[in-house]
XYZ file of C-alpha atoms in Angstrom:
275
model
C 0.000 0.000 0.000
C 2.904 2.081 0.072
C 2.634 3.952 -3.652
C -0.810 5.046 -2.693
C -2.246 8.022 -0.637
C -4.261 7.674 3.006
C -7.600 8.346 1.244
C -7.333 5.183 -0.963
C -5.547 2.657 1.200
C -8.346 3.571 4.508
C -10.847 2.838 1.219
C -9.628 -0.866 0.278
C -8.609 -1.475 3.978
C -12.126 -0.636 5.260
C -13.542 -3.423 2.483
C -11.285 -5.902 3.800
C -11.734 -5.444 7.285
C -15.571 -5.439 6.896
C -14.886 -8.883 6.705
C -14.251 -9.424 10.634
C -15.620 -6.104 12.194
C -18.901 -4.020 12.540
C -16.864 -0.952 12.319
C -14.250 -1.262 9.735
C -13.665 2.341 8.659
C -13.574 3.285 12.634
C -10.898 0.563 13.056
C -9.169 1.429 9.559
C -8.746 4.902 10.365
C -7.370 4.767 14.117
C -4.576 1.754 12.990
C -3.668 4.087 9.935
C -3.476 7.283 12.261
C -1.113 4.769 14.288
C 0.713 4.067 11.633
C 1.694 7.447 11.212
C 2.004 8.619 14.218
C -0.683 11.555 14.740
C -4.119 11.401 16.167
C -7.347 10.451 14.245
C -8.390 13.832 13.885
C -5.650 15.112 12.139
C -5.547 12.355 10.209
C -8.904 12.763 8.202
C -8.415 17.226 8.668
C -5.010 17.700 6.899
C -3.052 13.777 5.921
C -5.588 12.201 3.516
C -3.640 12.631 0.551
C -0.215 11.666 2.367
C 1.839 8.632 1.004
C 0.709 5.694 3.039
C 3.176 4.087 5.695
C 5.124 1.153 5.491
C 3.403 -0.264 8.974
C -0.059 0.393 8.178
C -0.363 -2.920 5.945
C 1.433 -5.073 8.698
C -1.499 -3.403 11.198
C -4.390 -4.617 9.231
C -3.063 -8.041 8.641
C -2.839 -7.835 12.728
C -6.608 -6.685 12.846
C -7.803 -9.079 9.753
C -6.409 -12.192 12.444
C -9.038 -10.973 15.268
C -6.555 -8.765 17.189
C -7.969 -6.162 18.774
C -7.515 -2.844 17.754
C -6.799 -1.138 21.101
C -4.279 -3.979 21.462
C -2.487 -2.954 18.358
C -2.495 0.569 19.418
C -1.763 -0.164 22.805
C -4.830 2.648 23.946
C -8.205 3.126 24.316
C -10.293 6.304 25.225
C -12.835 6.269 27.718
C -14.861 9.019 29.409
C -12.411 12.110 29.460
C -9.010 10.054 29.477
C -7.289 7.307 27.242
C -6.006 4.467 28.882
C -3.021 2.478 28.320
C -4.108 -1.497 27.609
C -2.498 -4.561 25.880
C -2.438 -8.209 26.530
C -4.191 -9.455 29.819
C -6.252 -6.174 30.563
C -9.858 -6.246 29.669
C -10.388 -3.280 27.081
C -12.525 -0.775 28.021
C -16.655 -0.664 26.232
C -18.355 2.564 25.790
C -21.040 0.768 27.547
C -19.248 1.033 30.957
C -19.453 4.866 30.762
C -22.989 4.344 32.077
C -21.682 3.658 35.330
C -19.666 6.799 35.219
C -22.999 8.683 34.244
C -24.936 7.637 37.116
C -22.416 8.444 39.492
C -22.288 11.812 37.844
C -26.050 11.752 38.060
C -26.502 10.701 41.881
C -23.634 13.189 42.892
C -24.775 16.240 40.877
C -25.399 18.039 44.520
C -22.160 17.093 46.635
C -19.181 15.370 44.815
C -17.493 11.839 46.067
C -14.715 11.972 48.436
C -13.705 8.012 47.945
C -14.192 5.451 45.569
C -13.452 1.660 45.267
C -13.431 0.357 42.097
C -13.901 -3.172 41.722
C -12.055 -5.512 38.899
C -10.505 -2.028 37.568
C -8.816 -4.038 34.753
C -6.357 -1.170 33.840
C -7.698 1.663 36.186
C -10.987 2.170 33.274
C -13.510 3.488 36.020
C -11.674 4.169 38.829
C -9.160 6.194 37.023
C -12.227 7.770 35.013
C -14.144 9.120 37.902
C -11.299 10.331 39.741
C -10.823 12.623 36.261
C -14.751 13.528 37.158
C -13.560 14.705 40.948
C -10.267 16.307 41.343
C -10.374 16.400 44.829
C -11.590 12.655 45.222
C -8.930 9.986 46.259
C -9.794 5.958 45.609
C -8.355 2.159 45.252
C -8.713 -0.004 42.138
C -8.717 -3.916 43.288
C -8.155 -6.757 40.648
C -7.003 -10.037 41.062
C -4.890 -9.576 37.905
C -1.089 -8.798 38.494
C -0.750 -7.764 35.003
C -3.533 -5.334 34.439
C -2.955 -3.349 37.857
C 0.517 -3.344 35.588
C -1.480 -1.527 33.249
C -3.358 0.353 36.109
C -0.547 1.588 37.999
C 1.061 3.133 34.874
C -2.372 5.202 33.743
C -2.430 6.293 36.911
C 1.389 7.491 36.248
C 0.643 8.997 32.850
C -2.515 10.833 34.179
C -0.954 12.627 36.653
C -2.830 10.255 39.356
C -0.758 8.048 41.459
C -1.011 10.474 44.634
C -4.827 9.630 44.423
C -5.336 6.345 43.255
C -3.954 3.127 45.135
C -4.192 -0.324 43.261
C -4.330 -3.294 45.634
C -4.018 -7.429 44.364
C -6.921 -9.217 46.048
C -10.516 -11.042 45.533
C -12.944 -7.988 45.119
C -13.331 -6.805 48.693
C -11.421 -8.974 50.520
C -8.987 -6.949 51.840
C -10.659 -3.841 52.234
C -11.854 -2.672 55.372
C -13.657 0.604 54.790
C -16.693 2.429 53.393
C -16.384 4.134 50.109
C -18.908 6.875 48.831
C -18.498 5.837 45.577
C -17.836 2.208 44.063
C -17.592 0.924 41.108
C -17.620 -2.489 39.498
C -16.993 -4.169 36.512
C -16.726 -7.736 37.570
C -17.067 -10.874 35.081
C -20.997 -12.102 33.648
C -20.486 -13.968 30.969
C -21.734 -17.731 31.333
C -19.261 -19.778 30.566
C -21.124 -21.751 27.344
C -21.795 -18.349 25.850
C -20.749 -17.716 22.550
C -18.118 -14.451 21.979
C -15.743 -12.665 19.046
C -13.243 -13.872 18.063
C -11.436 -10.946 19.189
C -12.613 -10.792 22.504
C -12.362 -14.608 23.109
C -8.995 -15.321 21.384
C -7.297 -12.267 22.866
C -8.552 -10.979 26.224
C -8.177 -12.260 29.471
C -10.884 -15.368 30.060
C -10.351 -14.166 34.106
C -12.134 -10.981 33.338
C -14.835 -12.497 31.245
C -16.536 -15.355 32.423
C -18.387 -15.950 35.973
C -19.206 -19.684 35.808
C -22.639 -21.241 34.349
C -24.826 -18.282 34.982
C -22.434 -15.784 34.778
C -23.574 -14.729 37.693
C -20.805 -16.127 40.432
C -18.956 -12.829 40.939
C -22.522 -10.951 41.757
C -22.667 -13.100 44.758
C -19.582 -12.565 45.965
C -20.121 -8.517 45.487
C -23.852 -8.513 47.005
C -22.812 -10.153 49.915
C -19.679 -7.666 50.402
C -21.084 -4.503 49.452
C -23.283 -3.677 52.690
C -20.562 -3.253 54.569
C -18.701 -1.273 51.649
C -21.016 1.436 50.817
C -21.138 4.929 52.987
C -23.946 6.711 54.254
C -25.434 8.626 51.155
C -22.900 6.819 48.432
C -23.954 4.581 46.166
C -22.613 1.422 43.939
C -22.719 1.630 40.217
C -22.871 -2.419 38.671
C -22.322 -3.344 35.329
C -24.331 -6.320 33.891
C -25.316 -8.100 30.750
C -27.962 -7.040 29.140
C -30.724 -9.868 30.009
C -29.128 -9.618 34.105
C -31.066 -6.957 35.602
C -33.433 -8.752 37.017
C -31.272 -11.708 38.756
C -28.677 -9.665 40.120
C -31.013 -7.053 40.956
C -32.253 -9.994 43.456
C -29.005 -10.508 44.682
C -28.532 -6.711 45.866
C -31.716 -6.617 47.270
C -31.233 -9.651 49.465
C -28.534 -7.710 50.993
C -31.033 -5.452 51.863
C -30.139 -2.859 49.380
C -32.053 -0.458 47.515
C -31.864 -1.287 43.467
C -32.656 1.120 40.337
C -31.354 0.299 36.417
C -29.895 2.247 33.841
C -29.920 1.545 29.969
C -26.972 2.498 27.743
C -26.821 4.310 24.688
C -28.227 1.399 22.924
C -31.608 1.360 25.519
C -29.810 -1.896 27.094
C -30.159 -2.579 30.848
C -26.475 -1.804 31.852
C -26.138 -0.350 35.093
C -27.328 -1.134 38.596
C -27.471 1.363 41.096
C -27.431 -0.019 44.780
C -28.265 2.443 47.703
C -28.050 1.425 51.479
């Protein structure tokens, strides 16, 4: 692809990779902006009609085989920040920024002081919220060595480390105070259920699946997040789509107080737990 301009090559490289993803041109255009070496914006404003990279064909062959693309890249955005990930962190979904909305929404009057975020994979909600609140302070927990890798270093880059402690551990094991705000991300995906190729083949199967049900990490988090949750905070869940109802029985077992919020897409996505 090297005697042609950007224009043409993102043109055939969106056909091929059409193939393998439901956003081909999206994917196209953020490997070639890697390729070269400036963001996606100023890609498509001023370096359409540049001679094409030597890398960018190597990328797409990487892409065509199911990689990811924020593995190729090495980032992904999410709410205001972009996140470092590769290899054994669970890539951030736009979906999860629902979480970060109903925080937003629930603290509109008086911001969080503290937040726990639960299976932060490479710091995605913890690190986005403290973003949100400037003056808040909070601990990521995963049972991953290599993602709080990933973590640990976003918090770095961001300017965060004097606010944001990662500990090793099984959800709330090892912590031993109330939060105002926590977040959690934890596993639901039964383990018969059917996935990408790219998310299958290539991200961590720790961070994915949650036994039969995919509901084995909910009961682990119900039962732990009485005792978790200030006066006045709040826990924002993620679940599949068709879990609202059975982990919304879960929470209130626990004697909780349970609401749900959709995504984007109208989905069930979030739950919010209140003491």
């Amino acid at each position: 692809m090297s005697d042609l301009n950007v224009r043409v090559a993102l043109a055939a490289a969106t056909q091929q990779v059409a193939v393998i993803s439901d956003t081909p041109r999206l994917d196209t255009e953020l490997l070639m902006a890697h390729a070269v070496g400036i963001p996606r914006e100023h890609l498509l404003l001023r370096h359409l009609d540049d001679p094409v990279p030597a890398a960018f064909a190597a990328l797409i062959e990487r892409r065509l085989a199911h990689e990811p693309v924020a593995y190729i890249i090495g980032t992904r955005d999410f709410w205001t920040i972009s996140l470092a990930v590769g290899p054994g962190a669970l890539i951030p979904r736009p979906d999860s920024e629902t979480l970060i909305e109903a925080a937003v929404a629930h603290f509109a009057g008086a911001p969080p002081a503290t937040i726990l975020d639960l299976g932060t994979g490479p710091g995605t909600l913890l690190l986005a919220a403290l973003a949100e609140w400037p003056e808040a302070c909070g601990v990521g927990v995963d049972a991953s060595a290599a993602a709080l890798d990933y973590a640990r270093g976003n918090a770095e880059r961001l300017g965060m480390s004097g606010r944001a402690g990662f500990v090793e551990g099984d959800w709330a094991n090892a912590i031993g105070q109330r939060f105002d705000l926590i977040l959690a991300n934890p596993p639901y995906v039964g383990t018969d259920e059917r996935l990408p190729a790219e998310v299958r083949d290539h991200e961590p199967a720790s961070a994915l699946f949650a036994g039969a049900d995919g509901l084995d990490d909910y009961r682990i988090i119900a039962a732990q997040l009485p005792a978790l949750i200030a006066p006045y905070g709040m826990a924002a869940i993620e679940i599949g789509a068709t879990q609202a109802e059975a982990v919304s029985a879960l929470l209130v077992a626990q004697g909780l107080h349970v609401a749900v919020r959709r995504d984007l897409a109208g989905r069930d996505r979030c739950l919010i737990a209140t003491p």
